[in-house]
PDB file of C-alpha atoms in Angstrom:
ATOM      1  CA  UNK A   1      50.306  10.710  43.887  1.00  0.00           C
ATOM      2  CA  UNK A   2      50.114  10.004  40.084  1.00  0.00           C
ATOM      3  CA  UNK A   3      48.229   6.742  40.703  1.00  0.00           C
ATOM      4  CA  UNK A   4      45.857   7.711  43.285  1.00  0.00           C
ATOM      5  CA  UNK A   5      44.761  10.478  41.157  1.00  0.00           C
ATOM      6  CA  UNK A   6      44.231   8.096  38.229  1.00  0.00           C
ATOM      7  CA  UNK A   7      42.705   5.615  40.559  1.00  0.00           C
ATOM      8  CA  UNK A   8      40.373   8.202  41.576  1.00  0.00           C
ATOM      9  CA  UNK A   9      39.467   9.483  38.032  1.00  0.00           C
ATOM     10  CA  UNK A  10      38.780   6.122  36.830  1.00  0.00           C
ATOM     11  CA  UNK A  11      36.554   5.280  39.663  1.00  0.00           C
ATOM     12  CA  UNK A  12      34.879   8.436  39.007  1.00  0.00           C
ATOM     13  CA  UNK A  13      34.232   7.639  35.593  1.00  0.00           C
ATOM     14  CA  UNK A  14      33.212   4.397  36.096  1.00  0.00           C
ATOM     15  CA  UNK A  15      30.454   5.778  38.305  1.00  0.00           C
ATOM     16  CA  UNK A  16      29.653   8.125  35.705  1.00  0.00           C
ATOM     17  CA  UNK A  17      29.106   5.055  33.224  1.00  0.00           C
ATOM     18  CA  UNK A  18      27.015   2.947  35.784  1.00  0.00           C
ATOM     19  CA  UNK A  19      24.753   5.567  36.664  1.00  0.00           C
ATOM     20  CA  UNK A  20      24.254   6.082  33.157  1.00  0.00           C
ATOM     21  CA  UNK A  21      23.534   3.320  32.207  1.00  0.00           C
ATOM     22  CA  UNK A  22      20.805   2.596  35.064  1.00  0.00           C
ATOM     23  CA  UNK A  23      19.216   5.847  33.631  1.00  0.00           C
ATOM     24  CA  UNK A  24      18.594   4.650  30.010  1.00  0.00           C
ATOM     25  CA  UNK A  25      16.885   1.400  30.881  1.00  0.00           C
ATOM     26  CA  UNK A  26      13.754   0.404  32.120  1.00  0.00           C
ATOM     27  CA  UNK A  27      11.645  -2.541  33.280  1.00  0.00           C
ATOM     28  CA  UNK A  28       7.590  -2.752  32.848  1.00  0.00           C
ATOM     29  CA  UNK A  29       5.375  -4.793  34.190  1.00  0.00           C
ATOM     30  CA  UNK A  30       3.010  -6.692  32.002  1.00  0.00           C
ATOM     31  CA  UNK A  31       0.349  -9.384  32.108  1.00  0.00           C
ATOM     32  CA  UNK A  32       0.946 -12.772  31.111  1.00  0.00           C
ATOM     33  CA  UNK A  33      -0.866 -14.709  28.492  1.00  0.00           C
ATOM     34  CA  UNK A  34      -2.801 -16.882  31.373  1.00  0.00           C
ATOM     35  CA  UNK A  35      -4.118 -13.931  32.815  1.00  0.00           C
ATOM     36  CA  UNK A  36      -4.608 -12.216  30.083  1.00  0.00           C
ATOM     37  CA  UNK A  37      -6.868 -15.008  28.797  1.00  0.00           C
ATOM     38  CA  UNK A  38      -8.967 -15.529  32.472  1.00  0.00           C
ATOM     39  CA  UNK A  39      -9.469 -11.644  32.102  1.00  0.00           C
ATOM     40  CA  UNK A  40     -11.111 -12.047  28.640  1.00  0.00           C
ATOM     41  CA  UNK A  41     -12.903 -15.677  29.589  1.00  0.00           C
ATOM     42  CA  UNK A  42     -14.187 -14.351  32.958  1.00  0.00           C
ATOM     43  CA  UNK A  43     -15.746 -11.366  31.071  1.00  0.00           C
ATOM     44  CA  UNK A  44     -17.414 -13.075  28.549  1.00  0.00           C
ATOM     45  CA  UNK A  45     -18.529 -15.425  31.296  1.00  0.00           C
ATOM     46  CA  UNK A  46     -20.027 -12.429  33.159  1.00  0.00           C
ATOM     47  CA  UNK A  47     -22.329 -11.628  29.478  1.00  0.00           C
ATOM     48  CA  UNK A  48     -23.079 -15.049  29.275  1.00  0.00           C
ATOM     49  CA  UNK A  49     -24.981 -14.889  32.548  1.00  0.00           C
ATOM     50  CA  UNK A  50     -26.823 -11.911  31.394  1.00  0.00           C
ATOM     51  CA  UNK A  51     -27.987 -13.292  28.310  1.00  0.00           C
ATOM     52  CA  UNK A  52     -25.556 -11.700  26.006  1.00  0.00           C
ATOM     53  CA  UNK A  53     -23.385 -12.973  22.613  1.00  0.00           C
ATOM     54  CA  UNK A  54     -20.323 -11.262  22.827  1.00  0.00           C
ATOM     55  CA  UNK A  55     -16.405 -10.586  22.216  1.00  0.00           C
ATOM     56  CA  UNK A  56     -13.614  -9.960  24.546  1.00  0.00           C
ATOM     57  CA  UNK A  57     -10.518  -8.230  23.287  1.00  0.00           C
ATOM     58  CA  UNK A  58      -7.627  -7.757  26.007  1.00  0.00           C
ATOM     59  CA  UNK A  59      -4.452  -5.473  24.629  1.00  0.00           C
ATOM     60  CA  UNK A  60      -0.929  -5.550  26.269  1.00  0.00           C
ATOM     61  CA  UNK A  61       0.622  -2.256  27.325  1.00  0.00           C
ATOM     62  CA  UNK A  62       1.774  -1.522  23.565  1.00  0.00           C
ATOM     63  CA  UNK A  63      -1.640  -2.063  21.941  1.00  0.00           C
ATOM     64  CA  UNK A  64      -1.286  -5.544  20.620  1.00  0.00           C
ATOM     65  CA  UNK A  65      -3.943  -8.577  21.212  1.00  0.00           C
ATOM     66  CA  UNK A  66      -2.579 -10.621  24.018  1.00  0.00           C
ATOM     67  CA  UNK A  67      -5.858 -12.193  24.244  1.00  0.00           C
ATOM     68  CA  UNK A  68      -8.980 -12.686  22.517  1.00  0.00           C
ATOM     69  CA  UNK A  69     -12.608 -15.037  23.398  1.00  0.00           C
ATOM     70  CA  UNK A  70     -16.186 -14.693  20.797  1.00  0.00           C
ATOM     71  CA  UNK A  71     -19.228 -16.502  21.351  1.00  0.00           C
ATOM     72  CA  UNK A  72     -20.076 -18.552  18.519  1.00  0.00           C
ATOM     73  CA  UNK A  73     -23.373 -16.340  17.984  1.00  0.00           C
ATOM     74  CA  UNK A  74     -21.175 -12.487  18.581  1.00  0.00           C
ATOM     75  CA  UNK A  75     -21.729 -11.158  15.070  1.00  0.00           C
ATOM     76  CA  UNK A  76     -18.858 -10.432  13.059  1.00  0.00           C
ATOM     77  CA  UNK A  77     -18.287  -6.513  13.657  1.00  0.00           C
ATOM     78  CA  UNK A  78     -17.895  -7.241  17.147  1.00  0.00           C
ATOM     79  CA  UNK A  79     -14.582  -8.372  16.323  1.00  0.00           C
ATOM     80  CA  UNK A  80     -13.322  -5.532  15.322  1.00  0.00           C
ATOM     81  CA  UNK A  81     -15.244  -3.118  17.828  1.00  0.00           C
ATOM     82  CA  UNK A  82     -14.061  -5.092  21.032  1.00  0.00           C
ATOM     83  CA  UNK A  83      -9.745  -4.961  19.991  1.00  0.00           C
ATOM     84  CA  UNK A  84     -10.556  -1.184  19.239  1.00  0.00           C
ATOM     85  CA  UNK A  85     -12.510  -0.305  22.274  1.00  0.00           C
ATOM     86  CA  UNK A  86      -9.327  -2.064  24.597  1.00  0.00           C
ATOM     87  CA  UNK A  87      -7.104  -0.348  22.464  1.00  0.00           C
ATOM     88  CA  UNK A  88      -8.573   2.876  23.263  1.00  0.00           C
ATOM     89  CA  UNK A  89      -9.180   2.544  27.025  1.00  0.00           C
ATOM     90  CA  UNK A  90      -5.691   1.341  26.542  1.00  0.00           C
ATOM     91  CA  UNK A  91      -4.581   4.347  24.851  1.00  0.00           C
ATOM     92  CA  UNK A  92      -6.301   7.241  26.791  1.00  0.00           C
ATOM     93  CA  UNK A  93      -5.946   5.446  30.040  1.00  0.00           C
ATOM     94  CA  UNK A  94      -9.499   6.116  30.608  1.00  0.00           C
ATOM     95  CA  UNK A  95     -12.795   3.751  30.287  1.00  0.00           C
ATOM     96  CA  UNK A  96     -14.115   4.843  26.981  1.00  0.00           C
ATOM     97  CA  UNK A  97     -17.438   5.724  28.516  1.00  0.00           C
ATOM     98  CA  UNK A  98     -16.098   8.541  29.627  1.00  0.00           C
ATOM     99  CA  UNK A  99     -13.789   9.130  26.361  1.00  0.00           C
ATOM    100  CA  UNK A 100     -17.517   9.229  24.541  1.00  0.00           C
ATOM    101  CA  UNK A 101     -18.762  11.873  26.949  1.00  0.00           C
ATOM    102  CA  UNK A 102     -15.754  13.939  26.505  1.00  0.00           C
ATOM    103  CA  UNK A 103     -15.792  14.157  22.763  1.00  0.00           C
ATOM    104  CA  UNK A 104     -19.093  14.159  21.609  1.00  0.00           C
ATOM    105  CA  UNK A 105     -19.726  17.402  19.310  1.00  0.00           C
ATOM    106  CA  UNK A 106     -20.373  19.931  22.297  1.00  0.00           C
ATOM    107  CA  UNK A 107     -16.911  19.880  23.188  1.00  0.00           C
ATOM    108  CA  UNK A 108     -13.163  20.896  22.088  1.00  0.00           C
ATOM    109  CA  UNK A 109     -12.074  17.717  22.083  1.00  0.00           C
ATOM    110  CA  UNK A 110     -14.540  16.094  19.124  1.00  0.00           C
ATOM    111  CA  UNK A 111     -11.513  15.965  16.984  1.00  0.00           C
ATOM    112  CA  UNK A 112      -9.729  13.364  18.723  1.00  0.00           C
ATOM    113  CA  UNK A 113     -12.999  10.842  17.370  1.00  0.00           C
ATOM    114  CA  UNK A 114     -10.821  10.794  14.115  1.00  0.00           C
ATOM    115  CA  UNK A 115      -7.702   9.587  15.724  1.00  0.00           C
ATOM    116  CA  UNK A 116      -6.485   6.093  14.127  1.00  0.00           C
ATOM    117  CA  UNK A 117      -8.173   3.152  15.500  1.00  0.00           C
ATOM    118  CA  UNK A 118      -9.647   5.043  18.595  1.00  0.00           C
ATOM    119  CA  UNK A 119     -13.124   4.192  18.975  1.00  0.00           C
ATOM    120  CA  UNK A 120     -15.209   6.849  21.471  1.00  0.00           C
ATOM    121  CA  UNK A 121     -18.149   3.962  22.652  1.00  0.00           C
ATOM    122  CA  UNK A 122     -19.072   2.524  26.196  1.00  0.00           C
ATOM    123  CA  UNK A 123     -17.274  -1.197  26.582  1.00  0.00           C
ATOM    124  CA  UNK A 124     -13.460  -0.765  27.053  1.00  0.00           C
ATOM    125  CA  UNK A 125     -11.771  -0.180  30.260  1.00  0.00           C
ATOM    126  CA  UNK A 126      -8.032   0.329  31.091  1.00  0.00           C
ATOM    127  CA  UNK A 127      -6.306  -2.759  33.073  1.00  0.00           C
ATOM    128  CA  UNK A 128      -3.717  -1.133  35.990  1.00  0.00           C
ATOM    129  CA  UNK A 129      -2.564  -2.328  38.880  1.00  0.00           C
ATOM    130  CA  UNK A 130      -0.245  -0.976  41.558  1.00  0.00           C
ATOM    131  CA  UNK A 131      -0.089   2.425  39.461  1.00  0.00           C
ATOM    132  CA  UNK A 132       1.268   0.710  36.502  1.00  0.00           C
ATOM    133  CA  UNK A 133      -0.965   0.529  33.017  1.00  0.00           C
ATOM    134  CA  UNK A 134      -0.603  -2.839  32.131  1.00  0.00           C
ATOM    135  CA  UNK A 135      -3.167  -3.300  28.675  1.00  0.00           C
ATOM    136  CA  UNK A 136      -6.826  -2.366  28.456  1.00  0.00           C
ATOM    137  CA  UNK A 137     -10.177  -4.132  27.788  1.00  0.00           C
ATOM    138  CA  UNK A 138     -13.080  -4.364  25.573  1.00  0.00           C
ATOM    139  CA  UNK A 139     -16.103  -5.866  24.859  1.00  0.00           C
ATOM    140  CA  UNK A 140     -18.783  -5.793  22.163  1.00  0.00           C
ATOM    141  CA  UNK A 141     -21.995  -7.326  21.951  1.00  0.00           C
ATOM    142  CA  UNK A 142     -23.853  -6.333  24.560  1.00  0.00           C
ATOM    143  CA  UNK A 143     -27.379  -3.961  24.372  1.00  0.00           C
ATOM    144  CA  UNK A 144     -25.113  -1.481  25.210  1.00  0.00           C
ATOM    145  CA  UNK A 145     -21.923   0.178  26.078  1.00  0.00           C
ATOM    146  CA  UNK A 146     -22.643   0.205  29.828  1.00  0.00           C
ATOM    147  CA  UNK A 147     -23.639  -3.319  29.728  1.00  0.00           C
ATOM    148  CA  UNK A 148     -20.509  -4.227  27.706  1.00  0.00           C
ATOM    149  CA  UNK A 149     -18.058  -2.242  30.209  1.00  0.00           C
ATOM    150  CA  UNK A 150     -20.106  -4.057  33.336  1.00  0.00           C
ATOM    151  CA  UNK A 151     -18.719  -7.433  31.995  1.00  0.00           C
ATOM    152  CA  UNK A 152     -14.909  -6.073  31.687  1.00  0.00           C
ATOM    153  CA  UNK A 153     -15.536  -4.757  35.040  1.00  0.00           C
ATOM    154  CA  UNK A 154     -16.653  -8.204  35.966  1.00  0.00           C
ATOM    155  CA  UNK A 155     -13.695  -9.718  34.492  1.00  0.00           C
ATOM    156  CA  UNK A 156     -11.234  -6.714  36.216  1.00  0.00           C
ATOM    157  CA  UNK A 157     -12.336  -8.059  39.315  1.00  0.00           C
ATOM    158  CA  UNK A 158     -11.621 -11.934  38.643  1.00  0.00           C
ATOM    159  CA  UNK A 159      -8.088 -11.323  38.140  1.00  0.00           C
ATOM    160  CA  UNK A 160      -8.025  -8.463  41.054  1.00  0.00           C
ATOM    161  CA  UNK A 161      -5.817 -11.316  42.831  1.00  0.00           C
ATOM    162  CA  UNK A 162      -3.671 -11.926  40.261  1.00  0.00           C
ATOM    163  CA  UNK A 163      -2.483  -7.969  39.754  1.00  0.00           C
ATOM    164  CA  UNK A 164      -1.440  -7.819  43.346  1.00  0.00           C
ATOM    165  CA  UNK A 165       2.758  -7.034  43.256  1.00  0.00           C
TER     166      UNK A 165
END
């Protein structure tokens, strides 16, 4: 009786152990560096079309450049703009269009303009698929916001394919 009772509390143990151990691990979904560039290229194709000089930041799921294209006549600032405006979409899971609507000064939410590296202007988008964020866009360069967050929208759907799991 001894043994099937310490059969049984081992098993039951052992349970415990596996079940937590499924609990405290995870697995993401993320894009990979080829699509990650045809994201960025196919966006800056879709400005080129229009006329416009511009740079493509992509961002992974953690915030970091995965992938990065600038016409040789994008001015320098648009560096810098386009890897803060993915970060951002990135970041508040939201095209920052709409993050520059909801914080200008008439509202509560102004404040959040000063977080670190967020950057409340038209151009970034966020990159999901299948309910999962996987990294965000954006783009500078363009006449304007809008125009900038057409292109990533452009570039969204040239990959639309390749987010399908």
């Amino acid at each position: 009786m001894r043994s099937v009772y310490r059969s049984f509390c081992a098993g039951a143990f052992a349970l415990i152990a596996v079940s937590a151990s499924a609990e405290s691990t995870f697995s993401l979904t993320s894009l990979t560096p080829d699509v990650a560039l045809k994201l960025a290229t196919a966006a800056r194709e879709s400005c080129n079309e229009q006329g416009y000089q511009v740079a493509v930041a992509v961002v992974d799921r953690s915030g970091l450049l995965q992938a990065f294209v600038r016409d040789r006549f994008a001015t320098p600032h648009t560096v810098e703009v386009a890897e803060r405006k993915a970060w951002t979409a990135l970041s508040f899971r939201i095209p920052t269009s709409e993050m520059e609507k909801a914080t200008n000064q008439e509202t509560t939410m102004m404040g959040i303009r000063h977080a670190s590296n967020a950057l409340m202007v038209g151009g970034g988008l966020p990159i999901e698929a299948a309910g999962s964020l996987l990294g965000g866009i954006g783009i500078s360069g363009a006449p304007g916001g809008d125009l900038d967050e057409a292109c990533a929208a452009d570039g969204l759907l040239a990959i639309e394919d390749d987010l399908l799991f």
